[in-house]
PDB file of C-alpha atoms in Angstrom:
ATOM      1  CA  MET A  85      12.663  35.041  -1.201  1.00 62.00           C
ATOM      2  CA  SER A  86      15.396  33.419   0.869  1.00 71.00           C
ATOM      3  CA  GLU A  87      13.377  30.195   1.150  1.00 71.00           C
ATOM      4  CA  LEU A  88      12.809  30.155  -2.607  1.00 69.00           C
ATOM      5  CA  ALA A  89      16.521  30.698  -3.219  1.00 68.00           C
ATOM      6  CA  THR A  90      17.387  27.856  -0.839  1.00 71.00           C
ATOM      7  CA  LEU A  91      14.932  25.533  -2.584  1.00 64.00           C
ATOM      8  CA  THR A  92      16.340  26.489  -5.986  1.00 70.00           C
ATOM      9  CA  GLU A  93      19.901  25.816  -4.825  1.00 69.00           C
ATOM     10  CA  THR A  94      18.857  22.430  -3.440  1.00 65.00           C
ATOM     11  CA  LEU A  95      17.176  21.420  -6.700  1.00 60.00           C
ATOM     12  CA  LEU A  96      20.222  22.508  -8.699  1.00 62.00           C
ATOM     13  CA  ALA A  97      22.464  20.514  -6.368  1.00 63.00           C
ATOM     14  CA  ILE A  98      20.308  17.429  -6.880  1.00 61.00           C
ATOM     15  CA  VAL A  99      20.501  17.821 -10.652  1.00 56.00           C
ATOM     16  CA  GLN A 100      24.264  18.375 -10.676  1.00 54.00           C
ATOM     17  CA  ASN A 101      25.507  16.083  -7.901  1.00 55.00           C
ATOM     18  CA  SER A 102      23.034  13.265  -7.376  1.00 64.00           C
ATOM     19  CA  ARG A 103      23.991   9.778  -8.516  1.00 75.00           C
ATOM     20  CA  GLY A 104      20.493   8.399  -8.162  1.00 84.00           C
ATOM     21  CA  TRP A 105      18.908   9.519 -11.408  1.00 89.00           C
ATOM     22  CA  ASN A 106      18.759   6.015 -12.855  1.00 92.00           C
ATOM     23  CA  VAL A 107      16.681   4.586 -10.024  1.00 94.00           C
ATOM     24  CA  ALA A 108      14.640   7.794  -9.729  1.00 93.00           C
ATOM     25  CA  LEU A 109      13.621   7.562 -13.388  1.00 94.00           C
ATOM     26  CA  LEU A 110      12.869   3.863 -12.939  1.00 95.00           C
ATOM     27  CA  ALA A 111      10.625   4.635  -9.949  1.00 96.00           C
ATOM     28  CA  LEU A 112       8.835   7.405 -11.853  1.00 96.00           C
ATOM     29  CA  SER A 113       8.332   5.041 -14.796  1.00 96.00           C
ATOM     30  CA  ALA A 114       6.828   2.486 -12.420  1.00 97.00           C
ATOM     31  CA  PHE A 115       4.544   5.178 -11.003  1.00 97.00           C
ATOM     32  CA  VAL A 116       3.341   6.195 -14.475  1.00 97.00           C
ATOM     33  CA  ALA A 117       2.837   2.565 -15.544  1.00 96.00           C
ATOM     34  CA  SER A 118       0.887   1.755 -12.383  1.00 95.00           C
ATOM     35  CA  THR A 119      -1.338   4.819 -12.739  1.00 96.00           C
ATOM     36  CA  LEU A 120      -2.043   4.257 -16.435  1.00 96.00           C
ATOM     37  CA  GLY A 121      -2.695   0.555 -15.869  1.00 92.00           C
ATOM     38  CA  ALA A 122      -5.155   1.244 -13.049  1.00 92.00           C
ATOM     39  CA  ASN A 123      -7.082   3.800 -15.099  1.00 93.00           C
ATOM     40  CA  LEU A 124      -7.125   1.616 -18.221  1.00 88.00           C
ATOM     41  CA  SER A 125      -8.399  -1.427 -16.331  1.00 85.00           C
ATOM     42  CA  TRP A 126     -11.068   0.737 -14.707  1.00 84.00           C
ATOM     43  CA  ARG A 127     -12.273   2.052 -18.049  1.00 83.00           C
ATOM     44  CA  ILE A 128     -12.396  -1.454 -19.489  1.00 79.00           C
ATOM     45  CA  ALA A 129     -14.325  -2.789 -16.502  1.00 77.00           C
ATOM     46  CA  ASN A 130     -16.839   0.070 -16.630  1.00 79.00           C
ATOM     47  CA  ALA A 131     -17.474   0.256 -20.366  1.00 73.00           C
ATOM     48  CA  PRO A 132     -19.995  -2.554 -20.917  1.00 69.00           C
ATOM     49  CA  GLN A 133     -21.074  -1.325 -24.367  1.00 71.00           C
ATOM     50  CA  SER A 134     -17.570  -1.043 -25.804  1.00 71.00           C
ATOM     51  CA  GLN A 135     -16.528  -3.826 -28.157  1.00 71.00           C
ATOM     52  CA  PHE A 136     -12.893  -3.372 -27.150  1.00 66.00           C
ATOM     53  CA  ALA A 137     -13.808  -3.621 -23.462  1.00 65.00           C
ATOM     54  CA  GLN A 138     -15.834  -6.783 -24.048  1.00 68.00           C
ATOM     55  CA  THR A 139     -12.936  -8.375 -25.935  1.00 73.00           C
ATOM     56  CA  ALA A 140     -10.452  -7.332 -23.238  1.00 69.00           C
ATOM     57  CA  ARG A 141     -12.642  -8.780 -20.475  1.00 68.00           C
ATOM     58  CA  ALA A 142     -12.992 -12.048 -22.387  1.00 71.00           C
ATOM     59  CA  TRP A 143      -9.220 -12.275 -22.757  1.00 73.00           C
ATOM     60  CA  ALA A 144      -8.660 -11.413 -19.098  1.00 68.00           C
ATOM     61  CA  ALA A 145     -11.030 -14.176 -17.980  1.00 71.00           C
ATOM     62  CA  GLN A 146      -8.850 -16.878 -19.544  1.00 74.00           C
ATOM     63  CA  ARG A 147      -6.683 -18.886 -17.165  1.00 75.00           C
ATOM     64  CA  GLY A 148      -3.508 -18.225 -19.109  1.00 79.00           C
ATOM     65  CA  MET A 149      -4.083 -14.472 -19.025  1.00 79.00           C
ATOM     66  CA  ARG A 150      -4.694 -14.562 -15.283  1.00 82.00           C
ATOM     67  CA  ALA A 151      -1.392 -16.385 -14.820  1.00 87.00           C
ATOM     68  CA  LEU A 152       0.339 -13.847 -17.053  1.00 90.00           C
ATOM     69  CA  TYR A 153      -1.176 -11.009 -15.024  1.00 88.00           C
ATOM     70  CA  GLN A 154       0.095 -12.450 -11.751  1.00 91.00           C
ATOM     71  CA  THR A 155       3.540 -12.940 -13.297  1.00 94.00           C
ATOM     72  CA  ALA A 156       3.548  -9.305 -14.408  1.00 94.00           C
ATOM     73  CA  ARG A 157       2.613  -8.195 -10.885  1.00 94.00           C
ATOM     74  CA  LEU A 158       5.450 -10.265  -9.442  1.00 96.00           C
ATOM     75  CA  ALA A 159       7.905  -8.678 -11.871  1.00 96.00           C
ATOM     76  CA  PHE A 160       6.575  -5.197 -11.138  1.00 96.00           C
ATOM     77  CA  TYR A 161       6.621  -5.334  -7.342  1.00 97.00           C
ATOM     78  CA  LEU A 162       9.687  -7.517  -6.770  1.00 97.00           C
ATOM     79  CA  GLY A 163      11.544  -7.541 -10.080  1.00 96.00           C
ATOM     80  CA  LEU A 164      12.040  -3.775 -10.381  1.00 96.00           C
ATOM     81  CA  PRO A 165      13.643  -3.327  -6.930  1.00 96.00           C
ATOM     82  CA  PHE A 166      15.811  -6.395  -7.506  1.00 96.00           C
ATOM     83  CA  MET A 167      16.952  -5.038 -10.867  1.00 95.00           C
ATOM     84  CA  ALA A 168      17.826  -1.674  -9.304  1.00 95.00           C
ATOM     85  CA  LEU A 169      19.885  -3.436  -6.631  1.00 95.00           C
ATOM     86  CA  TYR A 170      21.548  -5.764  -9.126  1.00 94.00           C
ATOM     87  CA  LEU A 171      22.577  -2.875 -11.370  1.00 93.00           C
ATOM     88  CA  GLY A 172      23.915  -0.919  -8.415  1.00 92.00           C
ATOM     89  CA  TRP A 173      21.409   1.898  -8.762  1.00 92.00           C
ATOM     90  CA  MET A 174      20.371   1.465  -5.115  1.00 94.00           C
ATOM     91  CA  ASP A 175      22.325   0.169  -2.135  1.00 92.00           C
ATOM     92  CA  LEU A 176      21.084  -2.043   0.681  1.00 94.00           C
ATOM     93  CA  ARG A 177      21.200   0.755   3.224  1.00 93.00           C
ATOM     94  CA  SER A 178      18.714   2.910   1.305  1.00 94.00           C
ATOM     95  CA  ILE A 179      16.078   0.172   1.405  1.00 95.00           C
ATOM     96  CA  GLY A 180      16.681  -0.862   5.010  1.00 94.00           C
ATOM     97  CA  LEU A 181      18.780  -3.997   4.546  1.00 93.00           C
ATOM     98  CA  GLY A 182      22.290  -2.712   5.269  1.00 87.00           C
ATOM     99  CA  ALA A 183      24.170  -1.446   8.357  1.00 80.00           C
ATOM    100  CA  LEU A 184      21.311  -2.399  10.686  1.00 88.00           C
ATOM    101  CA  ASP A 185      21.211  -1.650  14.416  1.00 91.00           C
ATOM    102  CA  TRP A 186      18.918  -4.435  15.563  1.00 92.00           C
ATOM    103  CA  ALA A 187      19.023  -3.593  19.278  1.00 92.00           C
ATOM    104  CA  GLU A 188      17.963   0.027  18.837  1.00 94.00           C
ATOM    105  CA  GLY A 189      15.582  -0.896  16.037  1.00 94.00           C
ATOM    106  CA  MET A 190      13.812  -3.527  18.126  1.00 96.00           C
ATOM    107  CA  ARG A 191      13.185  -1.036  20.913  1.00 96.00           C
ATOM    108  CA  TRP A 192      11.575   1.395  18.503  1.00 96.00           C
ATOM    109  CA  ALA A 193       9.654  -1.391  16.769  1.00 96.00           C
ATOM    110  CA  ILE A 194       8.131  -2.585  20.056  1.00 97.00           C
ATOM    111  CA  VAL A 195       7.030   0.938  20.967  1.00 97.00           C
ATOM    112  CA  ILE A 196       5.508   1.572  17.526  1.00 97.00           C
ATOM    113  CA  LEU A 197       3.822  -1.837  17.434  1.00 97.00           C
ATOM    114  CA  LEU A 198       2.189  -1.455  20.854  1.00 97.00           C
ATOM    115  CA  ALA A 199       1.039   2.103  20.161  1.00 96.00           C
ATOM    116  CA  ALA A 200      -0.371   1.144  16.755  1.00 96.00           C
ATOM    117  CA  TRP A 201      -2.059  -1.971  18.155  1.00 96.00           C
ATOM    118  CA  LEU A 202      -3.813  -0.028  20.915  1.00 96.00           C
ATOM    119  CA  LEU A 203      -4.868   2.737  18.526  1.00 94.00           C
ATOM    120  CA  LEU A 204      -6.241   0.302  15.958  1.00 92.00           C
ATOM    121  CA  MET A 205      -8.108  -1.687  18.596  1.00 93.00           C
ATOM    122  CA  LEU A 206      -9.704   1.514  19.910  1.00 93.00           C
ATOM    123  CA  ILE A 207     -10.702   2.708  16.434  1.00 90.00           C
ATOM    124  CA  TRP A 208     -11.251  -0.351  14.261  1.00 89.00           C
ATOM    125  CA  LEU A 209     -13.306  -2.594  16.557  1.00 87.00           C
ATOM    126  CA  PRO A 210     -15.974   0.049  17.342  1.00 90.00           C
ATOM    127  CA  TYR A 211     -16.127   0.865  13.634  1.00 87.00           C
ATOM    128  CA  LEU A 212     -16.756  -2.779  12.723  1.00 85.00           C
ATOM    129  CA  ARG A 213     -19.391  -3.126  15.454  1.00 87.00           C
ATOM    130  CA  ALA A 214     -21.168   0.027  14.294  1.00 86.00           C
ATOM    131  CA  THR A 215     -21.310  -1.277  10.721  1.00 83.00           C
ATOM    132  CA  ALA A 216     -21.812  -4.968  11.484  1.00 80.00           C
ATOM    133  CA  ASP A 217     -24.926  -5.088   9.303  1.00 82.00           C
ATOM    134  CA  ILE A 218     -22.779  -4.495   6.205  1.00 82.00           C
ATOM    135  CA  PRO A 219     -21.073  -7.669   4.923  1.00 77.00           C
ATOM    136  CA  ALA A 220     -17.588  -7.859   3.461  1.00 73.00           C
ATOM    137  CA  SER A 221     -17.173  -7.265  -0.238  1.00 67.00           C
ATOM    138  CA  ASP A 222     -16.284 -10.018  -2.668  1.00 61.00           C
ATOM    139  CA  ALA A 223     -12.740  -8.617  -2.900  1.00 59.00           C
ATOM    140  CA  GLN A 224     -11.787  -9.779   0.601  1.00 64.00           C
ATOM    141  CA  PHE A 225      -8.798 -12.092   0.186  1.00 74.00           C
ATOM    142  CA  SER A 226      -7.757 -15.302   1.905  1.00 81.00           C
ATOM    143  CA  PHE A 227      -4.948 -15.273   4.469  1.00 86.00           C
ATOM    144  CA  ALA A 228      -2.368 -16.570   1.979  1.00 90.00           C
ATOM    145  CA  ARG A 229      -3.360 -13.946  -0.585  1.00 90.00           C
ATOM    146  CA  ARG A 230      -3.178 -11.208   2.049  1.00 90.00           C
ATOM    147  CA  MET A 231       0.367 -12.282   2.921  1.00 94.00           C
ATOM    148  CA  VAL A 232       1.387 -12.053  -0.732  1.00 94.00           C
ATOM    149  CA  GLU A 233      -0.205  -8.613  -1.053  1.00 94.00           C
ATOM    150  CA  MET A 234       1.549  -7.501   2.128  1.00 95.00           C
ATOM    151  CA  ILE A 235       4.937  -8.466   0.667  1.00 96.00           C
ATOM    152  CA  TYR A 236       4.078  -6.638  -2.554  1.00 96.00           C
ATOM    153  CA  MET A 237       3.111  -3.504  -0.625  1.00 96.00           C
ATOM    154  CA  GLN A 238       6.290  -3.575   1.434  1.00 96.00           C
ATOM    155  CA  ALA A 239       8.425  -3.986  -1.685  1.00 97.00           C
ATOM    156  CA  HIS A 240       6.568  -1.179  -3.474  1.00 97.00           C
ATOM    157  CA  TRP A 241       6.928   1.250  -0.586  1.00 97.00           C
ATOM    158  CA  MET A 242      10.568   0.235  -0.206  1.00 97.00           C
ATOM    159  CA  PHE A 243      11.259   0.899  -3.885  1.00 97.00           C
ATOM    160  CA  TYR A 244       9.784   4.406  -3.958  1.00 97.00           C
ATOM    161  CA  ARG A 245      11.400   5.282  -0.641  1.00 97.00           C
ATOM    162  CA  GLY A 246      14.787   3.831  -1.573  1.00 96.00           C
ATOM    163  CA  ALA A 247      14.807   5.629  -4.920  1.00 96.00           C
ATOM    164  CA  ALA A 248      14.150   8.970  -3.212  1.00 96.00           C
ATOM    165  CA  ILE A 249      16.807   8.324  -0.558  1.00 96.00           C
ATOM    166  CA  THR A 250      19.350   7.380  -3.219  1.00 94.00           C
ATOM    167  CA  LEU A 251      18.540  10.515  -5.212  1.00 93.00           C
ATOM    168  CA  LEU A 252      19.001  12.778  -2.175  1.00 92.00           C
ATOM    169  CA  THR A 253      22.004  11.088  -0.539  1.00 90.00           C
ATOM    170  CA  GLY A 254      25.076  13.298  -0.622  1.00 84.00           C
ATOM    171  CA  VAL A 255      23.044  16.277  -1.784  1.00 84.00           C
ATOM    172  CA  VAL A 256      20.855  17.226   1.188  1.00 85.00           C
ATOM    173  CA  THR A 257      21.140  16.565   4.883  1.00 86.00           C
ATOM    174  CA  ASP A 258      18.574  14.181   6.366  1.00 90.00           C
ATOM    175  CA  ALA A 259      18.300  12.285   3.082  1.00 92.00           C
ATOM    176  CA  PHE A 260      16.548   9.429   4.879  1.00 94.00           C
ATOM    177  CA  TYR A 261      13.901  11.728   6.327  1.00 95.00           C
ATOM    178  CA  TRP A 262      13.085  13.495   3.066  1.00 95.00           C
ATOM    179  CA  GLY A 263      13.344  10.252   1.122  1.00 96.00           C
ATOM    180  CA  VAL A 264      10.705   8.669   3.350  1.00 97.00           C
ATOM    181  CA  ILE A 265       8.447  11.719   2.967  1.00 97.00           C
ATOM    182  CA  ILE A 266       8.806  11.728  -0.831  1.00 96.00           C
ATOM    183  CA  GLY A 267       8.272   7.973  -1.062  1.00 97.00           C
ATOM    184  CA  LEU A 268       5.136   8.161   1.075  1.00 97.00           C
ATOM    185  CA  GLY A 269       3.872  11.112  -0.939  1.00 97.00           C
ATOM    186  CA  LEU A 270       4.368   9.211  -4.185  1.00 97.00           C
ATOM    187  CA  THR A 271       2.495   6.235  -2.727  1.00 96.00           C
ATOM    188  CA  CYS A 272      -0.427   8.446  -1.662  1.00 96.00           C
ATOM    189  CA  LEU A 273      -0.514  10.203  -5.039  1.00 97.00           C
ATOM    190  CA  GLU A 274      -0.552   6.849  -6.820  1.00 96.00           C
ATOM    191  CA  ALA A 275      -3.494   5.752  -4.669  1.00 94.00           C
ATOM    192  CA  ALA A 276      -5.346   9.039  -5.224  1.00 94.00           C
ATOM    193  CA  LEU A 277      -5.046   8.667  -9.005  1.00 95.00           C
ATOM    194  CA  ASP A 278      -6.468   5.131  -8.906  1.00 93.00           C
ATOM    195  CA  PRO A 279     -10.203   5.330  -9.736  1.00 92.00           C
ATOM    196  CA  ARG A 280     -10.786   1.977  -8.051  1.00 88.00           C
ATOM    197  CA  LEU A 281      -9.895   3.515  -4.697  1.00 88.00           C
ATOM    198  CA  GLY A 282     -12.464   6.277  -5.109  1.00 86.00           C
ATOM    199  CA  ALA A 283     -15.130   3.718  -5.952  1.00 86.00           C
ATOM    200  CA  ARG A 284     -14.277   1.592  -2.916  1.00 85.00           C
ATOM    201  CA  LEU A 285     -14.343   4.553  -0.542  1.00 86.00           C
ATOM    202  CA  GLN A 286     -17.990   5.145  -1.481  1.00 85.00           C
ATOM    203  CA  HIS A 287     -19.011   1.816   0.084  1.00 82.00           C
ATOM    204  CA  ILE A 288     -18.239   0.910   3.680  1.00 81.00           C
ATOM    205  CA  GLY A 289     -17.740  -2.798   3.098  1.00 77.00           C
ATOM    206  CA  ALA A 290     -15.331  -2.214   0.220  1.00 79.00           C
ATOM    207  CA  ALA A 291     -13.484   0.719   1.814  1.00 84.00           C
ATOM    208  CA  ASP A 292     -12.059  -1.272   4.728  1.00 86.00           C
ATOM    209  CA  GLY A 293      -9.104  -2.727   2.857  1.00 85.00           C
ATOM    210  CA  ALA A 294      -8.123   0.580   1.251  1.00 87.00           C
ATOM    211  CA  ILE A 295      -8.264   2.455   4.560  1.00 89.00           C
ATOM    212  CA  TRP A 296      -6.325  -0.292   6.331  1.00 91.00           C
ATOM    213  CA  ASN A 297      -3.586  -0.351   3.684  1.00 92.00           C
ATOM    214  CA  LEU A 298      -3.277   3.435   3.678  1.00 93.00           C
ATOM    215  CA  GLY A 299      -2.866   3.416   7.441  1.00 93.00           C
ATOM    216  CA  GLN A 300      -0.224   0.710   7.115  1.00 95.00           C
ATOM    217  CA  ALA A 301       1.672   2.853   4.601  1.00 96.00           C
ATOM    218  CA  PHE A 302       1.886   5.754   7.062  1.00 96.00           C
ATOM    219  CA  LEU A 303       2.830   3.400   9.891  1.00 96.00           C
ATOM    220  CA  ASN A 304       5.508   1.774   7.744  1.00 96.00           C
ATOM    221  CA  ALA A 305       7.004   5.172   6.925  1.00 97.00           C
ATOM    222  CA  LEU A 306       7.142   6.028  10.629  1.00 97.00           C
ATOM    223  CA  ALA A 307       8.732   2.677  11.460  1.00 97.00           C
ATOM    224  CA  PHE A 308      11.393   3.140   8.787  1.00 97.00           C
ATOM    225  CA  LEU A 309      12.226   6.630  10.040  1.00 96.00           C
ATOM    226  CA  ALA A 310      12.759   5.213  13.517  1.00 95.00           C
ATOM    227  CA  THR A 311      14.541   1.958  12.658  1.00 95.00           C
ATOM    228  CA  HIS A 312      15.925   2.206   9.075  1.00 95.00           C
ATOM    229  CA  ASN A 313      15.086  -1.508   8.966  1.00 96.00           C
ATOM    230  CA  LEU A 314      12.897  -3.095   6.282  1.00 96.00           C
ATOM    231  CA  GLY A 315      12.537  -6.364   8.179  1.00 95.00           C
ATOM    232  CA  LEU A 316      11.148  -4.697  11.291  1.00 96.00           C
ATOM    233  CA  GLY A 317       8.625  -2.756   9.225  1.00 96.00           C
ATOM    234  CA  LEU A 318       7.458  -5.990   7.629  1.00 96.00           C
ATOM    235  CA  LEU A 319       7.259  -7.654  11.055  1.00 97.00           C
ATOM    236  CA  ILE A 320       5.133  -4.825  12.465  1.00 97.00           C
ATOM    237  CA  GLN A 321       2.673  -5.032   9.581  1.00 96.00           C
ATOM    238  CA  PHE A 322       2.479  -8.827   9.835  1.00 96.00           C
ATOM    239  CA  LEU A 323       1.790  -8.771  13.584  1.00 96.00           C
ATOM    240  CA  LEU A 324      -0.914  -6.146  13.177  1.00 95.00           C
ATOM    241  CA  GLU A 325      -2.441  -8.146  10.333  1.00 94.00           C
ATOM    242  CA  VAL A 326      -2.772 -11.297  12.439  1.00 93.00           C
ATOM    243  CA  THR A 327      -3.592  -9.763  15.852  1.00 93.00           C
ATOM    244  CA  VAL A 328      -5.989  -6.902  15.063  1.00 90.00           C
ATOM    245  CA  PRO A 329      -9.418  -8.278  14.035  1.00 85.00           C
ATOM    246  CA  HIS A 330      -9.861  -5.856  11.147  1.00 82.00           C
ATOM    247  CA  LEU A 331     -11.672  -8.117   8.675  1.00 81.00           C
ATOM    248  CA  ARG A 332     -15.390  -7.745   8.208  1.00 77.00           C
ATOM    249  CA  SER A 333     -17.689 -10.755   8.424  1.00 71.00           C
ATOM    250  CA  THR A 334     -18.751 -12.208   5.096  1.00 67.00           C
ATOM    251  CA  ARG A 335     -22.359 -12.235   6.293  1.00 64.00           C
ATOM    252  CA  ALA A 336     -24.184  -9.263   7.736  1.00 55.00           C
ATOM    253  CA  ALA A 337     -25.094  -9.413  11.405  1.00 55.00           C
ATOM    254  CA  PRO A 338     -28.775  -8.872  12.253  1.00 55.00           C
ATOM    255  CA  ARG A 339     -29.675  -5.423  13.539  1.00 51.00           C
ATOM    256  CA  LYS A 340     -30.569  -5.109  17.213  1.00 47.00           C
ATOM    257  CA  LEU A 341     -33.897  -3.278  17.346  1.00 42.00           C
ATOM    258  CA  GLY A 342     -34.446  -3.478  21.094  1.00 44.00           C
ATOM    259  CA  VAL A 343     -37.645  -5.510  20.699  1.00 43.00           C
ATOM    260  CA  ALA A 344     -37.450  -9.109  19.654  1.00 46.00           C
ATOM    261  CA  GLN A 345     -39.211  -9.741  16.408  1.00 47.00           C
ATOM    262  CA  THR A 346     -41.021 -13.029  15.998  1.00 47.00           C
ATOM    263  CA  PRO A 347     -40.928 -14.694  12.621  1.00 48.00           C
ATOM    264  CA  PRO A 348     -44.217 -14.710  10.689  1.00 49.00           C
ATOM    265  CA  ARG A 349     -46.409 -17.753  11.067  1.00 50.00           C
ATOM    266  CA  PRO A 350     -46.554 -20.046   8.060  1.00 49.00           C
ATOM    267  CA  THR A 351     -49.781 -19.872   6.101  1.00 48.00           C
ATOM    268  CA  HIS A 352     -51.494 -22.907   4.659  1.00 47.00           C
ATOM    269  CA  LYS A 353     -53.604 -22.734   1.580  1.00 42.00           C
TER     270      LYS A 353
END
């Protein structure tokens, strides 16, 4: 009962004293929009007999619509956090860009980077070798596209995390800690509600990117807890992206059967 009373008092304090409701509602709106958009696009892509779905796919295939879609993604991932900062709904400290201790942060970043690098090398390389006969999916992006997606992910995580920190600041102790936990939880819930993720996890070649990104989200949360520095979190993810060979080959490797197989002789008719 005492724990329930404490939780109730904390929630009432957040409602009465928090100044972060504007950015919290904006983050929740972004969460709802992202979830609805993912489910709608999935239904359209997997409803081949629907006239509406056929029309929507035809529209989406046009070059102008693809450009509009990329513009909307840019506004969603980067425009929303910028708007929250511009309007004063979030401050730089809550997103890891203000009052930075670079010396202490660099020490933590080096430790986290080395530990993550060793762990990923021990786990990811054997996994790729064990599944070398499965080629990469068509969704594997180029290096430039992966860099853009990495920036989008960092901005998205930063926005959810910063909104939670802003909401809790001045209301609860350890606002940074609980803000990071809430932001990570919202990110995981958003991924769990995306039907595309469930479909990818059913196929090894397509699941790699989703598993890698989810691991990066947890690692980024840990790095922010230790450093409170957005730039160092981005640097850690970039260095892991370019130094850990986590991408699957686009062509399947031949299976090793132990006995060399000779190709069949050509027949002449």
